[in-house]
C-alpha cells in the first residue's frame, strides 16, 4: 500500500542523535512502549520534522530538537491532525499552545531533555538520565541524580564514559562521519534496560571506546587560535576525526577551565566552518543568544552552535566572540 493511500494511524519518534536524544527516547520507550518510525541523524540534523508528513491521528514524539528550528513543520503536523508530545531544552521562543501539543520545555542551563523525561517518568529509569546529563556536559546534575539513585564512584565513572561516548558518536558533517548511525545506536541501546549491562556486553560500547581514544590522540598538541582571559577559540582541520571530536573538545575545555568560554571551529569540506560554543557564564552571557545572531545558529544557554560559518566571516566571528564573552563579570576574590 502506498503512503498516499494508507490512512492508518502511524507513530513517529523524532530525536536528536546525541546522548541526550537517544537516552530521552530510550527512557520513554522503556516506560511507554510503542512501535514507531525513527527519525534522527547527526547531532546538527535538527530539522527532523520536515522529513515526513503526518496524517490525522498520527502520534508524534519529539525529543531534544529545537522547537524554533522546527516551527513550520510542527504547525503543519498539527494542522494535519497529528497528536504531538515534545520534550526539549533548547530555545523555544515561538512556543504556543494547542490542544494536540503536549510540550515539556525547560530552557534552564542545568536541564537536558533526558532530565525532562526523567521528571515525566518520576525517575523510573533515572540511570539513563545520568548517562545523558554526563554526555550533555552537565556533570553536577548527573552526580546529583546518581547520588539520589545510590550509585558509587565507580558506577558514576562508567555512566560518565558511556554518556561521553554516545555523545561523541553524534558529531560529524553527516552520518557518514559517524561510527554508528544514531538510529542503529539507539536500537542497540534500547536492548538494555540497565546501562551497566550495555557497558559490559554491547559491542558498540567497545567500538566507540576504541574509536574515541584514537580520535582524541589525534588532537594532542592542539593549541588555541586565540587565547584571552575569559575566552578562547580553537580551529580544527578538515578531517573526519576533527569533526567527530569538536563537541567533545568544547565540553572538555569547559570542565578543565571553569568560568571560561570557548568556541571550536571545525573546517568543513566546502571551506566553511561548523562552530561549537560553550559559555562560561550561561546566566549573563548565554551561548544561544550569541549563536542566534548568526543565520544558522542556535542552542541553549550553556552550549550553542553555528552550522555554517563562511571562511570570509571567521575574522569577524573572532572579534564578535571576544567582544561578547570578554564582557563577562570576573568573580570577586574572597579576602576572608
Coordinates of C-alpha atoms in Angstrom, one line a residue:
X1 CA 0.0 0.0 0.0
X2 CA 1.4 3.4 -0.9
X3 CA 1.9 6.2 1.6
X4 CA -0.6 8.3 -0.3
X5 CA -3.4 5.8 0.2
X6 CA -2.5 4.4 3.6
X7 CA -5.0 6.0 6.1
X8 CA -3.9 4.0 9.1
X9 CA -2.5 5.8 12.2
X10 CA 1.2 5.9 12.4
X11 CA 3.7 6.8 15.1
X12 CA 6.9 8.7 14.7
X13 CA 9.8 9.2 17.2
X14 CA 12.0 12.2 16.1
X15 CA 15.0 12.6 18.3
X16 CA 18.5 14.2 18.3
X17 CA 21.2 11.6 17.5
X18 CA 23.3 12.6 20.5
X19 CA 23.4 11.1 24.0
X20 CA 20.6 13.2 25.3
X21 CA 18.2 12.4 22.4
X22 CA 19.0 8.7 22.5
X23 CA 18.6 8.4 26.3
X24 CA 15.5 10.5 26.4
X25 CA 13.7 8.3 23.9
X26 CA 15.1 5.2 25.5
X27 CA 13.7 6.1 28.9
X28 CA 10.3 7.0 27.4
X29 CA 10.0 3.8 25.4
X30 CA 11.1 1.6 28.2
X31 CA 8.2 3.0 30.3
X32 CA 5.8 3.6 27.4
X33 CA 6.5 1.0 24.6
X34 CA 5.4 2.0 21.1
X35 CA 6.3 0.8 17.7
X36 CA 7.3 4.0 15.8
X37 CA 9.2 5.2 12.7
X38 CA 12.5 6.6 13.9
X39 CA 13.6 10.0 12.6
X40 CA 17.1 11.1 13.5
X41 CA 20.5 12.0 12.2
X42 CA 23.8 13.5 13.2
X43 CA 23.8 16.0 16.1
X44 CA 23.3 19.0 14.0
X45 CA 20.5 17.4 11.9
X46 CA 17.7 19.2 13.8
X47 CA 15.1 20.0 11.1
X48 CA 13.8 16.5 11.6
X49 CA 10.1 17.3 11.5
X50 CA 10.3 18.4 7.9
X51 CA 11.3 14.8 6.8
X52 CA 7.8 13.4 6.9
X53 CA 4.1 14.3 6.5
X54 CA 1.7 13.4 9.3
X55 CA -1.9 12.4 8.9
X56 CA -5.0 12.8 11.2
X57 CA -4.5 10.8 14.3
X58 CA -0.7 10.1 13.9
X59 CA 1.3 10.1 17.1
X60 CA 4.5 12.1 17.1
X61 CA 7.1 12.2 19.9
X62 CA 9.8 14.8 19.5
X63 CA 12.9 14.8 21.7
X64 CA 15.8 17.2 22.0
X65 CA 15.5 19.2 18.9
X66 CA 14.8 22.9 18.8
X67 CA 11.1 24.0 18.6
X68 CA 12.1 27.2 16.9
X69 CA 14.0 25.4 14.2
X70 CA 11.0 23.1 13.5
X71 CA 8.2 25.6 14.0
X72 CA 6.9 25.5 10.4
X73 CA 6.8 21.7 10.2
X74 CA 5.4 21.5 13.7
X75 CA 2.4 23.7 12.8
X76 CA 1.9 21.7 9.6
X77 CA 1.8 18.4 11.5
X78 CA -0.7 19.8 14.0
X79 CA -2.8 21.2 11.2
X80 CA -2.9 17.8 9.6
X81 CA -4.4 16.4 12.8
X82 CA -1.4 14.8 14.5
X83 CA -1.0 14.5 18.3
X84 CA 2.4 15.6 19.4
X85 CA 4.4 15.2 22.6
X86 CA 7.5 17.3 22.7
X87 CA 10.4 17.2 25.2
X88 CA 13.2 19.8 24.7
X89 CA 15.5 22.3 26.5
X90 CA 16.7 24.4 23.5
X91 CA 15.3 27.8 22.6
X92 CA 11.6 27.8 22.2
X93 CA 10.8 31.5 21.8
X94 CA 8.0 30.6 19.4
X95 CA 6.3 28.1 21.7
X96 CA 2.5 28.1 21.6
X97 CA -0.4 26.2 23.0
X98 CA -2.5 23.7 21.0
X99 CA -4.9 21.1 22.2
X100 CA -2.9 18.4 20.5
X101 CA 0.6 19.7 21.5
X102 CA 1.9 18.4 24.8
X103 CA 5.0 20.5 25.4
X104 CA 7.6 19.7 28.1
X105 CA 10.1 22.5 27.7
X106 CA 12.6 24.0 30.1
X107 CA 15.4 26.2 28.9
X108 CA 17.3 26.3 32.2
X109 CA 21.1 25.9 31.9
X110 CA 21.1 22.8 34.2
X111 CA 18.5 20.8 32.3
X112 CA 18.6 18.5 29.3
X113 CA 15.8 16.6 27.5
X114 CA 16.5 13.3 29.3
X115 CA 16.1 15.1 32.6
X116 CA 12.7 16.3 31.4
X117 CA 11.7 12.8 30.5
X118 CA 13.1 11.6 33.9
X119 CA 10.8 14.0 35.6
X120 CA 7.9 12.9 33.5
X121 CA 8.5 9.3 34.5
X122 CA 9.2 10.1 38.1
X123 CA 12.7 8.7 37.9
X124 CA 11.7 5.3 36.7
X125 CA 14.8 4.9 34.5
X126 CA 16.9 7.6 36.1
X127 CA 20.3 5.9 35.4
X128 CA 19.8 6.7 31.7
X129 CA 19.2 10.4 32.6
X130 CA 22.6 10.3 34.4
X131 CA 24.2 9.0 31.2
X132 CA 22.6 11.8 29.2
X133 CA 23.5 14.5 31.7
X134 CA 27.1 13.4 31.6
X135 CA 27.0 13.3 27.8
X136 CA 25.4 16.8 27.6
X137 CA 28.2 18.3 29.8
X138 CA 26.1 18.6 33.0
X139 CA 28.3 16.7 35.4
X140 CA 26.9 18.4 38.6
X141 CA 23.4 17.5 37.7
X142 CA 24.5 14.0 36.7
X143 CA 26.2 13.5 40.1
X144 CA 23.1 14.8 41.9
X145 CA 20.8 12.3 40.1
X146 CA 23.4 9.5 40.6
X147 CA 23.6 10.3 44.3
X148 CA 19.9 10.1 44.7
X149 CA 20.0 6.7 42.9
X150 CA 22.7 5.5 45.3
X151 CA 25.4 5.0 42.7
X152 CA 29.0 4.8 43.8
X153 CA 32.0 6.5 42.3
X154 CA 32.9 3.5 40.1
X155 CA 29.4 3.3 38.7
X156 CA 29.3 7.1 38.1
X157 CA 32.5 6.8 36.2
X158 CA 31.1 4.1 33.9
X159 CA 27.9 6.1 33.2
X160 CA 30.1 9.2 32.5
X161 CA 32.1 7.3 30.0
X162 CA 29.0 5.9 28.3
X163 CA 27.5 9.4 28.1
X164 CA 30.6 10.9 26.6
X165 CA 30.9 8.0 24.0
X166 CA 27.2 8.3 23.0
X167 CA 27.6 12.0 22.5
X168 CA 30.9 11.6 20.7
X169 CA 29.2 9.4 18.1
X170 CA 26.8 12.1 17.1
X171 CA 29.3 14.7 15.9
X172 CA 30.1 14.9 12.2
X173 CA 29.4 16.7 9.0
X174 CA 27.0 13.9 8.1
X175 CA 26.2 10.4 9.3
X176 CA 29.0 9.2 7.1
X177 CA 31.4 10.7 9.6
X178 CA 29.8 8.7 12.5
X179 CA 30.8 5.3 13.7
X180 CA 27.1 4.3 14.1
X181 CA 24.0 5.8 12.5
X182 CA 22.1 7.2 15.5
X183 CA 19.1 5.1 14.7
X184 CA 21.2 1.9 14.9
X185 CA 22.9 3.1 18.1
X186 CA 19.5 3.8 19.7
X187 CA 18.3 0.4 18.7
X188 CA 21.4 -1.1 20.3
X189 CA 20.9 0.9 23.5
X190 CA 17.2 0.0 23.6
X191 CA 18.1 -3.6 24.0
X192 CA 19.3 -2.9 27.6
X193 CA 17.2 -1.8 30.5
X194 CA 20.3 -1.2 32.6
X195 CA 23.1 0.9 31.3
X196 CA 25.7 -1.1 33.1
X197 CA 24.7 -4.2 31.1
X198 CA 25.2 -2.1 27.9
X199 CA 28.7 -1.1 29.1
X200 CA 29.6 -4.7 29.9
X201 CA 28.1 -6.5 27.0
X202 CA 27.3 -4.3 24.0
X203 CA 29.7 -4.3 21.0
X204 CA 29.0 -0.6 20.2
X205 CA 30.4 0.4 23.5
X206 CA 33.8 -1.2 22.9
X207 CA 33.9 0.1 19.3
X208 CA 33.2 3.7 20.4
X209 CA 35.7 3.4 23.3
X210 CA 38.5 2.5 20.9
X211 CA 37.5 5.0 18.3
X212 CA 37.3 7.8 20.8
X213 CA 40.7 7.0 22.2
X214 CA 42.1 7.1 18.6
X215 CA 40.5 10.4 17.7
X216 CA 41.5 12.1 21.0
X217 CA 45.1 11.0 20.4
X218 CA 45.0 12.8 17.0
X219 CA 44.1 16.0 18.9
X220 CA 47.2 16.0 21.2
X221 CA 49.2 19.2 20.8
X222 CA 46.4 21.3 19.6
X223 CA 46.8 25.0 20.5
X224 CA 44.3 27.8 20.8
X225 CA 43.9 30.1 17.8
X226 CA 43.0 33.0 20.1
X227 CA 43.5 33.0 23.9
X228 CA 42.2 35.6 26.3
X229 CA 41.4 36.0 30.0
X230 CA 37.8 34.8 29.7
X231 CA 37.6 33.2 26.3
X232 CA 39.5 31.1 23.8
X233 CA 39.0 29.9 20.2
X234 CA 40.2 26.7 18.6
X235 CA 40.3 25.9 14.9
X236 CA 40.3 22.2 13.8
X237 CA 41.3 20.9 10.4
X238 CA 39.2 19.4 7.6
X239 CA 39.4 15.8 8.9
X240 CA 36.8 13.3 9.9
X241 CA 38.4 12.9 13.3
X242 CA 38.2 16.6 13.9
X243 CA 34.6 16.7 13.0
X244 CA 33.9 13.9 15.5
X245 CA 35.8 15.5 18.5
X246 CA 34.7 19.1 18.0
X247 CA 31.9 19.0 20.6
X248 CA 33.8 16.7 22.9
X249 CA 36.7 19.2 22.9
X250 CA 34.4 22.1 23.7
X251 CA 32.9 20.2 26.6
X252 CA 36.3 19.1 27.9
X253 CA 37.7 22.7 27.8
X254 CA 34.7 24.0 29.9
X255 CA 35.3 21.3 32.5
X256 CA 39.1 22.0 32.7
X257 CA 38.8 25.8 32.8
X258 CA 35.6 26.6 34.6
X259 CA 34.2 30.1 34.0
X260 CA 35.8 30.5 30.7
X261 CA 34.0 30.5 27.3
X262 CA 35.1 28.6 24.2
X263 CA 34.5 28.3 20.5
X264 CA 35.6 25.4 18.4
X265 CA 35.6 26.0 14.7
X266 CA 35.9 22.8 12.6
X267 CA 36.6 23.1 8.9
X268 CA 34.0 21.6 6.5
X269 CA 34.8 20.1 3.1
X270 CA 33.3 23.2 1.3
X271 CA 35.7 25.5 3.1
X272 CA 33.2 26.9 5.6
X273 CA 33.2 26.1 9.4
X274 CA 30.8 24.5 11.9
X275 CA 31.1 26.1 15.3
X276 CA 30.6 24.7 18.8
X277 CA 30.2 27.4 21.5
X278 CA 30.3 27.0 25.3
X279 CA 29.6 29.8 27.7
X280 CA 31.5 30.2 30.9
X281 CA 28.6 32.3 32.3
X282 CA 25.3 31.0 31.0
X283 CA 23.2 33.4 33.1
X284 CA 24.8 36.6 31.9
X285 CA 26.2 35.6 28.5
X286 CA 24.0 32.7 27.2
X287 CA 25.5 30.8 24.3
X288 CA 22.3 30.5 22.4
X289 CA 21.8 34.3 22.4
X290 CA 25.3 34.7 20.8
X291 CA 24.8 31.9 18.3
X292 CA 21.3 33.0 17.3
X293 CA 22.8 36.2 15.9
X294 CA 24.2 34.0 13.0
X295 CA 21.9 32.7 10.3
X296 CA 22.4 29.0 11.1
X297 CA 23.0 29.4 14.9
X298 CA 21.1 28.4 18.0
X299 CA 21.3 26.2 21.0
X300 CA 20.8 26.6 24.8
X301 CA 22.1 28.9 27.5
X302 CA 25.3 26.9 28.2
X303 CA 26.0 25.5 24.8
X304 CA 25.2 26.6 21.3
X305 CA 26.4 26.2 17.7
X306 CA 26.5 27.6 14.3
X307 CA 26.1 25.1 11.4
X308 CA 27.6 27.2 8.6
X309 CA 30.2 30.0 9.1
X310 CA 31.7 31.1 5.8
X311 CA 35.5 31.4 5.8
X312 CA 35.2 35.0 4.9
X313 CA 33.4 35.7 8.2
X314 CA 35.9 34.0 10.6
X315 CA 37.8 37.2 11.5
X316 CA 34.5 39.0 12.2
X317 CA 33.3 36.0 14.2
X318 CA 36.5 36.1 16.3
X319 CA 36.1 39.8 17.2
X320 CA 32.4 39.3 17.9
X321 CA 33.0 36.3 20.1
X322 CA 35.7 38.1 22.1
X323 CA 33.5 41.2 22.5
X324 CA 30.6 39.2 23.7
X325 CA 32.3 36.8 26.2
X326 CA 35.1 39.1 27.4
X327 CA 32.5 41.3 29.0
X328 CA 31.7 38.5 31.5
X329 CA 32.0 39.7 35.0
X330 CA 35.1 38.3 36.7
X331 CA 34.4 36.6 40.0
X332 CA 35.3 38.5 43.1
X333 CA 38.1 37.1 45.3
X334 CA 37.3 36.4 48.9
X335 CA 39.7 38.1 51.4
X336 CA 38.3 36.3 54.4

